[in-house]
PDB file of C-alpha atoms in Angstrom:
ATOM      1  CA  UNK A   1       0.000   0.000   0.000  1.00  0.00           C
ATOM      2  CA  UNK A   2       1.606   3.418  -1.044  1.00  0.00           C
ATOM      3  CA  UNK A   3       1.339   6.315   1.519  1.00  0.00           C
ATOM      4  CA  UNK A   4       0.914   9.912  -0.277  1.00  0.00           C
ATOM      5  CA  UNK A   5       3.939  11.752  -0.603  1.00  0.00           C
ATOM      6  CA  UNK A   6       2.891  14.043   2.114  1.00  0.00           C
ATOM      7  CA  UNK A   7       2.189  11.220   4.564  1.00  0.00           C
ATOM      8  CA  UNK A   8       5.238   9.505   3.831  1.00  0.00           C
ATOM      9  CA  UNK A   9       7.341  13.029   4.356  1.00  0.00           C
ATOM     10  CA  UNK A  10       5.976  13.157   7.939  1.00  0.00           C
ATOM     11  CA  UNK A  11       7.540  10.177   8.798  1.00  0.00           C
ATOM     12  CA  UNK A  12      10.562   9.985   6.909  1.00  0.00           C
ATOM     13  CA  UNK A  13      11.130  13.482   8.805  1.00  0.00           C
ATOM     14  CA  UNK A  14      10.035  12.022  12.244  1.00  0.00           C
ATOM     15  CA  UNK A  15      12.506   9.097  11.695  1.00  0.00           C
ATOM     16  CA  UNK A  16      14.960  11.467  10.721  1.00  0.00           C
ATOM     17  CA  UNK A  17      15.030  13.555  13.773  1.00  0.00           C
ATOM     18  CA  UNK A  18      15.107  10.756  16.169  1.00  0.00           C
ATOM     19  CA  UNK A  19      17.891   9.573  14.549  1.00  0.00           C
ATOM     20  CA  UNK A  20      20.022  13.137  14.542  1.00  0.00           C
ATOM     21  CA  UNK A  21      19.187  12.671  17.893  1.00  0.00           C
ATOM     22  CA  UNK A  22      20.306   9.678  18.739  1.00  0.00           C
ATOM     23  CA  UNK A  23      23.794  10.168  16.642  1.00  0.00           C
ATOM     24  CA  UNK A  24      24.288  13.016  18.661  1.00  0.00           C
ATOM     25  CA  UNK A  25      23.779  11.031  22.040  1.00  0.00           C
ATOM     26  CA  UNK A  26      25.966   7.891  20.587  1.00  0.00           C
ATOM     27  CA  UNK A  27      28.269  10.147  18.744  1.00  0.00           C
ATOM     28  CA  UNK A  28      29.516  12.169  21.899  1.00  0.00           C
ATOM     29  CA  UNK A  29      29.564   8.664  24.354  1.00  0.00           C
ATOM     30  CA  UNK A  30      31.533   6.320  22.075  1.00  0.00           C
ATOM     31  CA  UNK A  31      34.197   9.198  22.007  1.00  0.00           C
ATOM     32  CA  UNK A  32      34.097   9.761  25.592  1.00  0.00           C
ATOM     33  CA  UNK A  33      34.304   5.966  26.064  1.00  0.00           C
ATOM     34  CA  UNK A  34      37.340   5.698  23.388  1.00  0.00           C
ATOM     35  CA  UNK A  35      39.509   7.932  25.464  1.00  0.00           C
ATOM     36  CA  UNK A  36      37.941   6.609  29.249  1.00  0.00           C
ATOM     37  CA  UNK A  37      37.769   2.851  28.600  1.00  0.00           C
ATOM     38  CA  UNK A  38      40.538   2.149  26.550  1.00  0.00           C
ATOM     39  CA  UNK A  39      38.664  -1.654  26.236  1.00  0.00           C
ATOM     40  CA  UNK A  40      36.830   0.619  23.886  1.00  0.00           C
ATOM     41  CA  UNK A  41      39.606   2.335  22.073  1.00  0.00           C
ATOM     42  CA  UNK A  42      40.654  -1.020  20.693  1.00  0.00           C
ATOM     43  CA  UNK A  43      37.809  -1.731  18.891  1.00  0.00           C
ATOM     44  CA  UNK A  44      39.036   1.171  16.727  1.00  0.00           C
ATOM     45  CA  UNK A  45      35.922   1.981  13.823  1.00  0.00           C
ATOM     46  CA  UNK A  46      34.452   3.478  17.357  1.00  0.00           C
ATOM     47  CA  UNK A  47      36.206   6.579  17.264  1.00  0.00           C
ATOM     48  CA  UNK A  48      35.381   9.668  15.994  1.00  0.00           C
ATOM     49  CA  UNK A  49      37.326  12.520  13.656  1.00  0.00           C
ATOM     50  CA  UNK A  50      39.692  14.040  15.416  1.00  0.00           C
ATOM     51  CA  UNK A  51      39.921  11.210  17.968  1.00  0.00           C
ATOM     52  CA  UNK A  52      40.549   8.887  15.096  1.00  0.00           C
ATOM     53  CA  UNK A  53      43.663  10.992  13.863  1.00  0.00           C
ATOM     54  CA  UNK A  54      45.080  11.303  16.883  1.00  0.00           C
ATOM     55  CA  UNK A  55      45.089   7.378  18.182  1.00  0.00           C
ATOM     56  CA  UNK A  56      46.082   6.400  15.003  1.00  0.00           C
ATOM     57  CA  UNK A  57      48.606   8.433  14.274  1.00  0.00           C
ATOM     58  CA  UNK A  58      50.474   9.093  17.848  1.00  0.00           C
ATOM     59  CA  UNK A  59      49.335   5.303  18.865  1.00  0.00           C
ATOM     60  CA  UNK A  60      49.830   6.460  22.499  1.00  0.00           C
ATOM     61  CA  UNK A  61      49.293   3.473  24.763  1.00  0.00           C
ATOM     62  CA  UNK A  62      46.118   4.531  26.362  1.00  0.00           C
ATOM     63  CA  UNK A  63      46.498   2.453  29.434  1.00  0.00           C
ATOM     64  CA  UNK A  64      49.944   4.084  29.616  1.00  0.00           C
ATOM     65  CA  UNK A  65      48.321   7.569  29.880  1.00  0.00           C
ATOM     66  CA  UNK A  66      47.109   8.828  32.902  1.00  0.00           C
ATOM     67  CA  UNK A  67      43.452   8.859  34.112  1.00  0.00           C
ATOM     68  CA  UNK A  68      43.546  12.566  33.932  1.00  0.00           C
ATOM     69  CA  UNK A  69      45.519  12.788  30.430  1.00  0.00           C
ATOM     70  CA  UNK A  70      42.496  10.447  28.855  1.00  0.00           C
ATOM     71  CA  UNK A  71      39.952  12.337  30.600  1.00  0.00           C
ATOM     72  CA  UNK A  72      41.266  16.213  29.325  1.00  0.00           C
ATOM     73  CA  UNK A  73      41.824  13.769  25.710  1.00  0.00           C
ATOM     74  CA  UNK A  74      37.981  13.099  25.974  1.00  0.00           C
ATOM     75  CA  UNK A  75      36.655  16.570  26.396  1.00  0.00           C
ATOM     76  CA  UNK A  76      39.492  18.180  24.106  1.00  0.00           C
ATOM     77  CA  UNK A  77      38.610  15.659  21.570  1.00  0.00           C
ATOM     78  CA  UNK A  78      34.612  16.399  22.507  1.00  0.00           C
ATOM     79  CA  UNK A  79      35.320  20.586  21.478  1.00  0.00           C
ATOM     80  CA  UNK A  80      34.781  19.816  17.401  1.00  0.00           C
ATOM     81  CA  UNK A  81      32.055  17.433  18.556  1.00  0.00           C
ATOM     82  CA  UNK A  82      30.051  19.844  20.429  1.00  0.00           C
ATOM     83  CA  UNK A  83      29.761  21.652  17.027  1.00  0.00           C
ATOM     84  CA  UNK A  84      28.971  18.818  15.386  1.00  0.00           C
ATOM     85  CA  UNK A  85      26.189  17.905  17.524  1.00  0.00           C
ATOM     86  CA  UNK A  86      24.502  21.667  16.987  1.00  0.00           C
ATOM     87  CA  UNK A  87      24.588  21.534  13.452  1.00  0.00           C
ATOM     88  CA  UNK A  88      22.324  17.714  14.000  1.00  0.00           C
ATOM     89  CA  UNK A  89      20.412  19.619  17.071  1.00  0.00           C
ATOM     90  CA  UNK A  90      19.495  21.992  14.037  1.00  0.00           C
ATOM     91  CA  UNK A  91      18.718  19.403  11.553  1.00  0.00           C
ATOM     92  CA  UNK A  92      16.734  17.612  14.043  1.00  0.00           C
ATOM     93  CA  UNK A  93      14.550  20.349  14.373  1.00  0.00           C
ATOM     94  CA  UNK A  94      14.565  21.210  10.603  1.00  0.00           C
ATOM     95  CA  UNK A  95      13.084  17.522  10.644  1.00  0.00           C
ATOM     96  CA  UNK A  96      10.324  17.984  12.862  1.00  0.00           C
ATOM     97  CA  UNK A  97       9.540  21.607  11.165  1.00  0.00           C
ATOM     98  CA  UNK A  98       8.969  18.984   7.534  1.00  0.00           C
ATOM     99  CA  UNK A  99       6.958  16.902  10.057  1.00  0.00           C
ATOM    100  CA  UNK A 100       4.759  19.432  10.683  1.00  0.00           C
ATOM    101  CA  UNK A 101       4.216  20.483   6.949  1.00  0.00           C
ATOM    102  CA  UNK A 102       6.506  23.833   7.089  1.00  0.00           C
ATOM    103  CA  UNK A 103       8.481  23.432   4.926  1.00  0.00           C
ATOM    104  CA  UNK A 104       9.491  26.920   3.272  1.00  0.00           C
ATOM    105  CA  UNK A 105       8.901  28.446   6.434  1.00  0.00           C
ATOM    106  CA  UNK A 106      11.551  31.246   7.674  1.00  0.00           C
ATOM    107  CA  UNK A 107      12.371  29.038  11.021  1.00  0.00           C
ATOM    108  CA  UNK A 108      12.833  26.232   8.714  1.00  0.00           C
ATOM    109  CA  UNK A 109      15.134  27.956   6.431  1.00  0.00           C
ATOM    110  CA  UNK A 110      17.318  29.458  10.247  1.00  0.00           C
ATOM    111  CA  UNK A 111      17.750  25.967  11.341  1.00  0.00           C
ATOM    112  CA  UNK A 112      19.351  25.006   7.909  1.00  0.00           C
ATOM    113  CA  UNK A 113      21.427  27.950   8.043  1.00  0.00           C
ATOM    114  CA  UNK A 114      22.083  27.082  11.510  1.00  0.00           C
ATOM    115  CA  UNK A 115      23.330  23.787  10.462  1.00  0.00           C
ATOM    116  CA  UNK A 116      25.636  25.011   7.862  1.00  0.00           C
ATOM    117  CA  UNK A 117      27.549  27.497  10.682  1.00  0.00           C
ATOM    118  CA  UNK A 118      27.484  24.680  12.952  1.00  0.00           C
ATOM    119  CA  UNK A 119      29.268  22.315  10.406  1.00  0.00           C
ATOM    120  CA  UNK A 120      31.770  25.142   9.457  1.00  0.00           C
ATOM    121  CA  UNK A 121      32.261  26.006  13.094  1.00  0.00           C
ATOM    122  CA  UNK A 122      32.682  21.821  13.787  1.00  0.00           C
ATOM    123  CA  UNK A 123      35.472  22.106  10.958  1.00  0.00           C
ATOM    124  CA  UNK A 124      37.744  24.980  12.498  1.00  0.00           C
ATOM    125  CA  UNK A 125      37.506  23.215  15.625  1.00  0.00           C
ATOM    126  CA  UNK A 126      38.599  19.919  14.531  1.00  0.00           C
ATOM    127  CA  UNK A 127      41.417  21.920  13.108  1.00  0.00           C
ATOM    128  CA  UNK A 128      42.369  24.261  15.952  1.00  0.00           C
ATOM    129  CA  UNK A 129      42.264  21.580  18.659  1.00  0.00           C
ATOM    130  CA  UNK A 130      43.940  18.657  16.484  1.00  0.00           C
ATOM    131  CA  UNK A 131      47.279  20.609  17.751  1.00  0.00           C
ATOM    132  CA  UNK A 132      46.036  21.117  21.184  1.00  0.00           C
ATOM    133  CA  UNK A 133      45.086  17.474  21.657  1.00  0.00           C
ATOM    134  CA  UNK A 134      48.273  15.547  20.219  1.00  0.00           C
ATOM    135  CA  UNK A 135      50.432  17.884  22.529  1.00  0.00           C
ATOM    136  CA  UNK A 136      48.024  16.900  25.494  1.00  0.00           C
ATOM    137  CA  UNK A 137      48.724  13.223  24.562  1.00  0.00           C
ATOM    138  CA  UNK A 138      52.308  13.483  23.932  1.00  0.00           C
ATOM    139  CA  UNK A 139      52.815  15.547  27.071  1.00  0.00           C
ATOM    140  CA  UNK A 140      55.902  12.943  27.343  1.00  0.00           C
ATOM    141  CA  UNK A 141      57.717  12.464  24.278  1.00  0.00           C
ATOM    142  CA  UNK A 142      60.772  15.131  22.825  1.00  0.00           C
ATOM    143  CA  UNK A 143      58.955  18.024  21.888  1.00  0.00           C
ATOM    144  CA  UNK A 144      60.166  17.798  17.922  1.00  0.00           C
ATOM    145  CA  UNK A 145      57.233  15.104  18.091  1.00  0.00           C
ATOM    146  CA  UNK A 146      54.012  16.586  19.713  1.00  0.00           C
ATOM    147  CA  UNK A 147      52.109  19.139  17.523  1.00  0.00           C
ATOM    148  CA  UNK A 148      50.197  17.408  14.479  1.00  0.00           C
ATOM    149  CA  UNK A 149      47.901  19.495  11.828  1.00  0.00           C
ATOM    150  CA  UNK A 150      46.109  17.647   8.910  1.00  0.00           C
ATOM    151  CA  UNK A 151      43.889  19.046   5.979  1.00  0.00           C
ATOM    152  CA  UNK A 152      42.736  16.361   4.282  1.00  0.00           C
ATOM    153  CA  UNK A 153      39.883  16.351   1.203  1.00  0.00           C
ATOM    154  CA  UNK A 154      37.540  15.480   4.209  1.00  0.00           C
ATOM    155  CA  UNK A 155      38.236  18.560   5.766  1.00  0.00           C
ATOM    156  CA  UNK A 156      37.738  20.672   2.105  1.00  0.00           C
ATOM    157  CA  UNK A 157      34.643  18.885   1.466  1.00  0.00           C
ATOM    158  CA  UNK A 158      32.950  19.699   4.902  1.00  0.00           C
ATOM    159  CA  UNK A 159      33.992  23.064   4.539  1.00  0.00           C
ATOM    160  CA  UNK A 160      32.239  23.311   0.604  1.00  0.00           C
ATOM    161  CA  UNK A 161      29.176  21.571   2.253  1.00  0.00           C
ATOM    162  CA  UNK A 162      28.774  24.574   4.679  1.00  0.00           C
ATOM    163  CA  UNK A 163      29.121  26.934   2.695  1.00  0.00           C
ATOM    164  CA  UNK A 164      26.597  25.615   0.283  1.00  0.00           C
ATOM    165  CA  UNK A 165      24.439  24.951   3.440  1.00  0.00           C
ATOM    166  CA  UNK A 166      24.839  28.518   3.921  1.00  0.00           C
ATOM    167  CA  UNK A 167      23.636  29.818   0.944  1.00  0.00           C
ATOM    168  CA  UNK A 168      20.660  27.659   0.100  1.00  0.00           C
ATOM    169  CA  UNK A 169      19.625  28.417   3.432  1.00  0.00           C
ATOM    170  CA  UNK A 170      19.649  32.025   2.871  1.00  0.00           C
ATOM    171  CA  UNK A 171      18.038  31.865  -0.535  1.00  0.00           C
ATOM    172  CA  UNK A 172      15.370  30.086   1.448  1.00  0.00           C
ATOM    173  CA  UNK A 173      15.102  32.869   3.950  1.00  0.00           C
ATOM    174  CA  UNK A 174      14.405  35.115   0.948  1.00  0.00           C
ATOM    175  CA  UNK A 175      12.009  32.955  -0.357  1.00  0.00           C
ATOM    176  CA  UNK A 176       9.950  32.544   2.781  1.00  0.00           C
ATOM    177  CA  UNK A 177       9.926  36.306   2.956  1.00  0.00           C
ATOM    178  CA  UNK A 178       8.506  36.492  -0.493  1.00  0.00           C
ATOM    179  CA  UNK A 179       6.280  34.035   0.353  1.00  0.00           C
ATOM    180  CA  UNK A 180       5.067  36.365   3.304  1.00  0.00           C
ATOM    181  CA  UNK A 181       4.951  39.171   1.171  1.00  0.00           C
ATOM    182  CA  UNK A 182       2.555  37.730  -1.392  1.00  0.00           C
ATOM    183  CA  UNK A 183      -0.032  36.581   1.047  1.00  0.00           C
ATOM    184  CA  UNK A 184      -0.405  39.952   2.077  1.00  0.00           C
ATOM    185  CA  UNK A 185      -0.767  40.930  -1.011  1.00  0.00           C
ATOM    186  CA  UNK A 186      -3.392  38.473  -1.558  1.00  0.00           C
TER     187      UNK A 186
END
């Protein structure tokens, strides 16, 4: 039996933004739990971005670090994250705006622009704490071997996604406000 299309967009969007939500929740715990529970940390596909880089690339012992080194590695490593989870926060409720059958509404159009800023903020904070965190997890080795940076295409494409984020979300803006404009007209 085939729903209509609006039907079926009410809960495709009502799946959706459960599911931001819980990749937010599981997102931020698995890379607590990578750092805190380095049982976890060997699993390795578990780990997130700049968590990722870091273990893989230093290959610090984790049990060899101290409980306080893994926990400042968690919440250093949990800075780009934090971003992350905003710009899903704002999809999430982008979702449940399409739920409710607004689609070209202006709040709908601020959340997507919302989620663009929040992906380009999640990107310079990956970068500006990749540096921060290999030194905190290096604390011990010569210093010619602490401070990492890394722009990969990942990193490029993220950053062309928010921008284009940005901008459709503005042209919606405008196009909500016309929208306005010619029911008043009306």
């Amino acid at each position: 039996m085939h729903l209509p299309a609006s039907l079926r967009i009410v809960r495709v969007s009502q799946r959706l933004a459960a599911l931001s939500l819980l990749v937010v929740v599981v997102m931020l715990l698995l890379n607590a739990a990578s750092w805190l529970m380095p049982v976890v940390a060997r699993l390795g596909g578990l780990r997130f971005g700049l968590s990722a880089r870091i273990v893989s690339r230093l290959a610090p012992d984790l049990v060899a670090l101290g409980e306080w080194q893994r926990l400042g590695a968690a919440l250093l490593s949990s800075v780009p994250l934090l971003a992350l989870a905003l710009a899903l926060l704002n999809l999430r409720a982008l979702f449940q705006r399409y739920a409710r059958g607004e689609y070209f509404s202006a709040a709908a159009a601020d959340h997507f622009g919302n989620v663009g800023r929040a992906v380009l903020a999640w990107v310079v904070l990956d970068f500006l704490c990749e540096p921060l965190l290999s030194v905190w997890v290096t604390m011990g080795t010569p210093q010619g071997h602490r401070v990492m940076f890394s722009v990969g295409t990942g990193t490029v494409v993220a950053l062309f996604l928010a921008a284009c984020i940005t901008v459709i979300a503005h042209i919606l803006r405008q196009a909500s406000d016309l929208e306005q404009e010619h029911r008043q007209f009306v």
